[in-house]
CSV table of C-alpha atoms in Angstrom, one decimal:
chain,number,residue,atom,x,y,z
A,1,TYR,CA,0.0,0.0,0.0
A,2,PHE,CA,2.9,2.4,0.7
A,3,ILE,CA,4.2,2.0,-2.9
A,4,ALA,CA,2.3,4.4,-5.2
A,5,GLY,CA,-0.8,3.9,-3.2
A,6,LEU,CA,-1.3,0.4,-4.6
A,7,VAL,CA,-3.7,-1.8,-2.7
A,8,PHE,CA,-3.5,-4.8,-5.0
A,9,PHE,CA,-0.2,-6.6,-5.6
A,10,PRO,CA,-0.8,-10.1,-7.0
A,11,PHE,CA,1.5,-12.9,-6.1
A,12,LEU,CA,2.2,-13.4,-9.9
A,13,ASN,CA,4.3,-10.3,-9.8
A,14,PHE,CA,7.0,-12.1,-7.8
A,15,ILE,CA,7.8,-14.1,-11.0
A,16,GLY,CA,9.1,-10.9,-12.5
A,17,ILE,CA,12.0,-11.0,-10.0
A,18,PHE,CA,13.4,-14.0,-11.9
A,19,VAL,CA,12.8,-12.3,-15.2
A,20,VAL,CA,14.8,-9.2,-14.2
A,21,PHE,CA,17.5,-11.4,-12.7
A,22,ALA,CA,18.0,-13.2,-16.0
A,23,LEU,CA,18.0,-10.0,-18.1
A,24,GLY,CA,20.2,-8.2,-15.6
A,25,ALA,CA,22.8,-11.0,-15.7
A,26,ASP,CA,22.7,-10.8,-19.5
A,27,ASP,CA,23.3,-7.0,-19.5
A,28,VAL,CA,26.2,-7.4,-17.1
A,29,PHE,CA,27.7,-10.1,-19.3
A,30,VAL,CA,27.4,-7.8,-22.4
A,31,ALA,CA,29.0,-4.9,-20.6
A,32,VAL,CA,31.9,-7.0,-19.2
A,33,ASP,CA,32.5,-8.7,-22.6
A,34,LYS,CA,32.5,-5.4,-24.4
A,35,TRP,CA,35.0,-4.0,-21.9
A,36,LYS,CA,37.3,-7.0,-22.3
A,37,ASN,CA,37.3,-6.7,-26.1
A,38,ALA,CA,38.0,-3.0,-25.9
A,39,ARG,CA,40.9,-3.6,-23.4
A,40,HIS,CA,42.4,-6.2,-25.8
A,41,GLU,CA,42.2,-3.7,-28.7
A,42,LEU,CA,43.8,-1.0,-26.5
A,43,PRO,CA,46.2,-2.9,-24.2
A,44,HIS,CA,48.1,0.3,-23.3
A,45,GLY,CA,45.1,2.7,-23.4
A,46,THR,CA,43.8,4.6,-20.4
A,47,THR,CA,40.6,3.7,-18.7
A,48,GLU,CA,38.9,6.7,-20.3
A,49,GLN,CA,39.9,5.5,-23.8
A,50,VAL,CA,38.6,2.0,-23.1
A,51,ALA,CA,35.4,3.3,-21.7
A,52,ALA,CA,34.8,5.5,-24.7
A,53,LEU,CA,35.2,2.5,-27.0
A,54,ALA,CA,33.3,-0.1,-25.0
A,55,LEU,CA,30.5,1.6,-23.1
A,56,PRO,CA,28.5,3.1,-26.0
A,57,ASP,CA,28.4,-0.3,-27.8
A,58,ALA,CA,27.4,-2.0,-24.6
A,59,ALA,CA,24.7,0.6,-23.8
A,60,TYR,CA,23.2,0.3,-27.3
A,61,ALA,CA,23.1,-3.5,-27.2
A,62,MET,CA,21.6,-3.5,-23.8
A,63,LEU,CA,19.1,-0.9,-24.9
A,64,LEU,CA,17.8,-3.0,-27.7
A,65,THR,CA,17.3,-6.1,-25.6
A,66,SER,CA,15.7,-4.1,-22.7
A,67,THR,CA,13.4,-2.1,-25.1
A,68,THR,CA,12.1,-5.1,-26.9
A,69,THR,CA,11.5,-7.1,-23.7
A,70,ALA,CA,9.8,-4.2,-21.9
A,71,ALA,CA,7.7,-3.4,-24.9
A,72,ALA,CA,6.5,-7.0,-25.0
A,73,PHE,CA,5.4,-6.8,-21.4
A,74,PHE,CA,3.8,-3.4,-21.7
A,75,ALA,CA,1.9,-4.7,-24.8
A,76,THR,CA,0.4,-7.4,-22.6
A,77,ALA,CA,-1.3,-4.7,-20.5
A,78,ILE,CA,-4.2,-4.7,-23.0
A,79,CYS,CA,-5.4,-7.9,-21.4
A,80,PRO,CA,-8.6,-7.4,-19.5
A,81,VAL,CA,-7.5,-9.7,-16.6
A,82,GLY,CA,-6.4,-7.6,-13.6
A,83,PRO,CA,-3.5,-9.8,-12.3
A,84,ILE,CA,-2.1,-10.2,-15.9
A,85,VAL,CA,-2.2,-6.4,-16.3
A,86,CYS,CA,-0.4,-5.8,-13.0
A,87,PHE,CA,2.2,-8.4,-13.9
A,88,ALA,CA,2.8,-7.0,-17.4
A,89,VAL,CA,3.2,-3.4,-16.1
A,90,PHE,CA,5.3,-4.5,-13.1
A,91,CYS,CA,7.8,-6.5,-15.3
A,92,GLY,CA,8.0,-3.7,-17.9
A,93,LEU,CA,9.0,-1.3,-15.2
A,94,LEU,CA,11.4,-3.7,-13.6
A,95,ILE,CA,13.2,-4.1,-17.0
A,96,THR,CA,13.3,-0.4,-17.5
A,97,PHE,CA,14.8,0.4,-14.1
A,98,ASP,CA,17.2,-2.6,-14.5
A,99,TYR,CA,18.6,-1.0,-17.6
A,100,LEU,CA,19.1,2.3,-15.8
A,101,MET,CA,20.8,0.6,-12.9
A,102,ASN,CA,23.2,-1.1,-15.3
A,103,ILE,CA,24.1,2.2,-16.9
A,104,PHE,CA,24.6,4.0,-13.6
A,105,LEU,CA,26.1,1.2,-11.5
A,106,VAL,CA,27.8,-1.4,-13.7
A,107,PHE,CA,29.6,1.0,-16.1
A,108,PRO,CA,31.2,3.1,-13.2
A,109,ALA,CA,32.1,-0.2,-11.5
A,110,LEU,CA,34.0,-1.4,-14.6
A,111,CYS,CA,35.9,1.9,-14.8
A,112,LEU,CA,36.9,1.7,-11.1
A,113,TYR,CA,37.9,-2.0,-11.6
A,114,ASP,CA,40.1,-1.1,-14.6
A,115,LYS,CA,41.7,1.8,-12.7
A,116,TRP,CA,42.5,-0.4,-9.7
A,117,ILE,CA,44.0,-3.1,-12.0
A,118,LEU,CA,46.2,-0.6,-13.8
A,119,LYS,CA,47.4,0.7,-10.4
A,120,GLY,CA,48.4,-2.8,-9.5
A,121,SER,CA,46.0,-3.2,-6.6
A,122,LYS,CA,46.7,-6.2,-4.3
A,123,ASN,CA,43.2,-6.4,-3.0
A,124,LYS,CA,42.2,-10.0,-3.1
A,125,CYS,CA,38.6,-9.0,-4.1
A,126,ILE,CA,40.0,-7.2,-7.2
A,127,ASN,CA,43.2,-9.0,-8.2
A,128,PHE,CA,42.9,-12.8,-8.4
A,129,ASP,CA,46.6,-13.5,-9.0
A,130,TRP,CA,47.0,-14.7,-5.4
A,131,CYS,CA,45.0,-17.9,-6.2
A,132,CYS,CA,47.5,-18.8,-9.0
A,133,GLN,CA,50.7,-18.1,-7.2
A,134,ASN,CA,51.8,-21.7,-7.0
A,135,THR,CA,51.1,-22.2,-10.7
A,136,ALA,CA,52.9,-19.0,-11.6
A,137,SER,CA,56.0,-20.0,-9.4
A,138,ASP,CA,56.1,-23.5,-11.1
A,139,ASP,CA,55.9,-21.9,-14.5
A,140,SER,CA,58.7,-19.4,-13.6
A,141,ASN,CA,60.9,-22.2,-12.4
A,142,ALA,CA,60.3,-24.2,-15.5
A,143,THR,CA,61.0,-21.1,-17.6
A,144,ASP,CA,64.3,-20.5,-15.7
A,145,ILE,CA,65.4,-24.1,-16.2
A,146,GLU,CA,64.5,-24.0,-19.9
A,147,SER,CA,66.3,-20.7,-20.5
A,148,SER,CA,69.4,-22.0,-18.8
A,149,THR,CA,69.6,-24.9,-21.1
A,150,ARG,CA,68.6,-23.0,-24.2
A,151,PRO,CA,71.4,-21.6,-26.5
A,152,SER,CA,71.8,-17.9,-26.6
A,153,THR,CA,69.7,-16.0,-29.1
A,154,PRO,CA,70.2,-12.6,-30.7
A,155,ALA,CA,68.8,-9.5,-29.0
A,156,VAL,CA,65.2,-8.8,-29.6
A,157,THR,CA,64.3,-5.3,-30.9
A,158,ASN,CA,61.1,-3.3,-30.3
A,159,GLU,CA,60.1,-4.0,-33.9
A,160,ASN,CA,60.3,-7.7,-33.3
A,161,ILE,CA,58.3,-7.4,-30.1
A,162,ASP,CA,55.6,-5.5,-31.8
A,163,LEU,CA,55.6,-8.1,-34.6
A,164,THR,CA,55.3,-10.9,-32.1
A,165,GLU,CA,52.4,-9.2,-30.3
A,166,SER,CA,50.6,-8.6,-33.5
A,167,ASP,CA,51.1,-12.3,-34.6
A,168,ILE,CA,49.8,-13.5,-31.2
A,169,ARG,CA,46.7,-11.3,-31.5
A,170,HIS,CA,46.2,-12.5,-35.1
A,171,ASN,CA,46.4,-16.1,-34.0
A,172,GLU,CA,43.9,-15.5,-31.2
A,173,LEU,CA,41.4,-14.0,-33.6
A,174,GLU,CA,41.8,-16.9,-36.0
A,175,ALA,CA,41.3,-19.3,-33.2
A,176,GLU,CA,38.1,-17.5,-32.1
A,177,LYS,CA,36.8,-17.7,-35.7
A,178,ARG,CA,37.4,-21.4,-35.8
A,179,THR,CA,35.5,-22.2,-32.6
A,180,LEU,CA,32.3,-24.1,-32.9
A,181,ILE,CA,30.1,-21.4,-31.5
A,182,HIS,CA,31.5,-18.8,-34.0
A,183,ARG,CA,30.9,-21.2,-36.9
A,184,PHE,CA,27.4,-21.8,-35.8
A,185,LEU,CA,26.6,-18.1,-35.4
A,186,ASP,CA,28.1,-17.3,-38.8
A,187,ALA,CA,26.0,-20.0,-40.4
A,188,TYR,CA,22.9,-18.7,-38.5
A,189,TYR,CA,23.5,-15.2,-39.6
A,190,ASN,CA,24.0,-16.1,-43.2
A,191,ILE,CA,20.7,-18.0,-43.3
A,192,LEU,CA,18.9,-15.3,-41.5
A,193,HIS,CA,20.3,-12.6,-43.8
A,194,LYS,CA,19.4,-14.6,-46.9
A,195,PHE,CA,15.8,-15.0,-45.9
A,196,ARG,CA,15.4,-11.7,-43.9
A,197,TRP,CA,12.5,-10.3,-46.0
A,198,PHE,CA,10.6,-13.6,-45.8
A,199,VAL,CA,11.1,-13.7,-42.0
A,200,LEU,CA,10.0,-10.1,-41.7
A,201,GLY,CA,6.8,-10.8,-43.7
A,202,VAL,CA,6.0,-13.8,-41.6
A,203,VAL,CA,6.5,-11.8,-38.4
A,204,ILE,CA,4.3,-9.0,-39.6
A,205,ALA,CA,1.6,-11.4,-40.7
A,206,ALA,CA,1.6,-13.3,-37.5
A,207,THR,CA,1.5,-10.0,-35.5
A,208,THR,CA,-1.5,-8.8,-37.5
A,209,VAL,CA,-3.4,-12.1,-37.0
A,210,CYS,CA,-2.7,-12.1,-33.3
A,211,ALA,CA,-3.8,-8.5,-32.9
A,212,VAL,CA,-7.1,-9.2,-34.8
A,213,PHE,CA,-7.9,-12.2,-32.7
A,214,ALA,CA,-6.9,-10.4,-29.5
A,215,ALA,CA,-9.3,-7.5,-30.4
A,216,GLN,CA,-12.2,-9.9,-30.7
A,217,LEU,CA,-11.8,-11.4,-27.2
């Protein structure tokens, strides 16, 4: 009763909590993934440069998913059943405010996290290198042994280092393209793009038929 003077709050609305949890987790995943990709593209860039590259794309992608989902729930508000109307409006508002919370909370959190990492923070809640110390020490010992038994090599110039980094990045991109999920998504996109006008026509026809039948209820 104390929220907007509402005296009727059906139990069905609590299902919306799980809906917004799922959508919020997806939005966070998109934001973090965009940030990681931007950091890979700008390994020596500042936090501001990475944010300028990653956050607009993430905000746009999250806006599309949030808008379509919220619009679907708000469209359900035409139903004459009271609990369904409350559920639709409640879920639509949850998704809207979930998007705003991601913009105003997750994005600043990513910026702070990146700044702390660049400063070399030793906080165990931020830097997880402490959980891999044994593995790192074993790797360093193996590297020392291998380097001691390896014949000397000529000095490496900055040009060779840059070339090596570019080759590594190129190999990583090629490996990503060859993964199963990327091949599946490429095939799906090609099929969808080929029949895009047919799919659009089917969706418009189905929407029209549903709207006509819904108006007759």
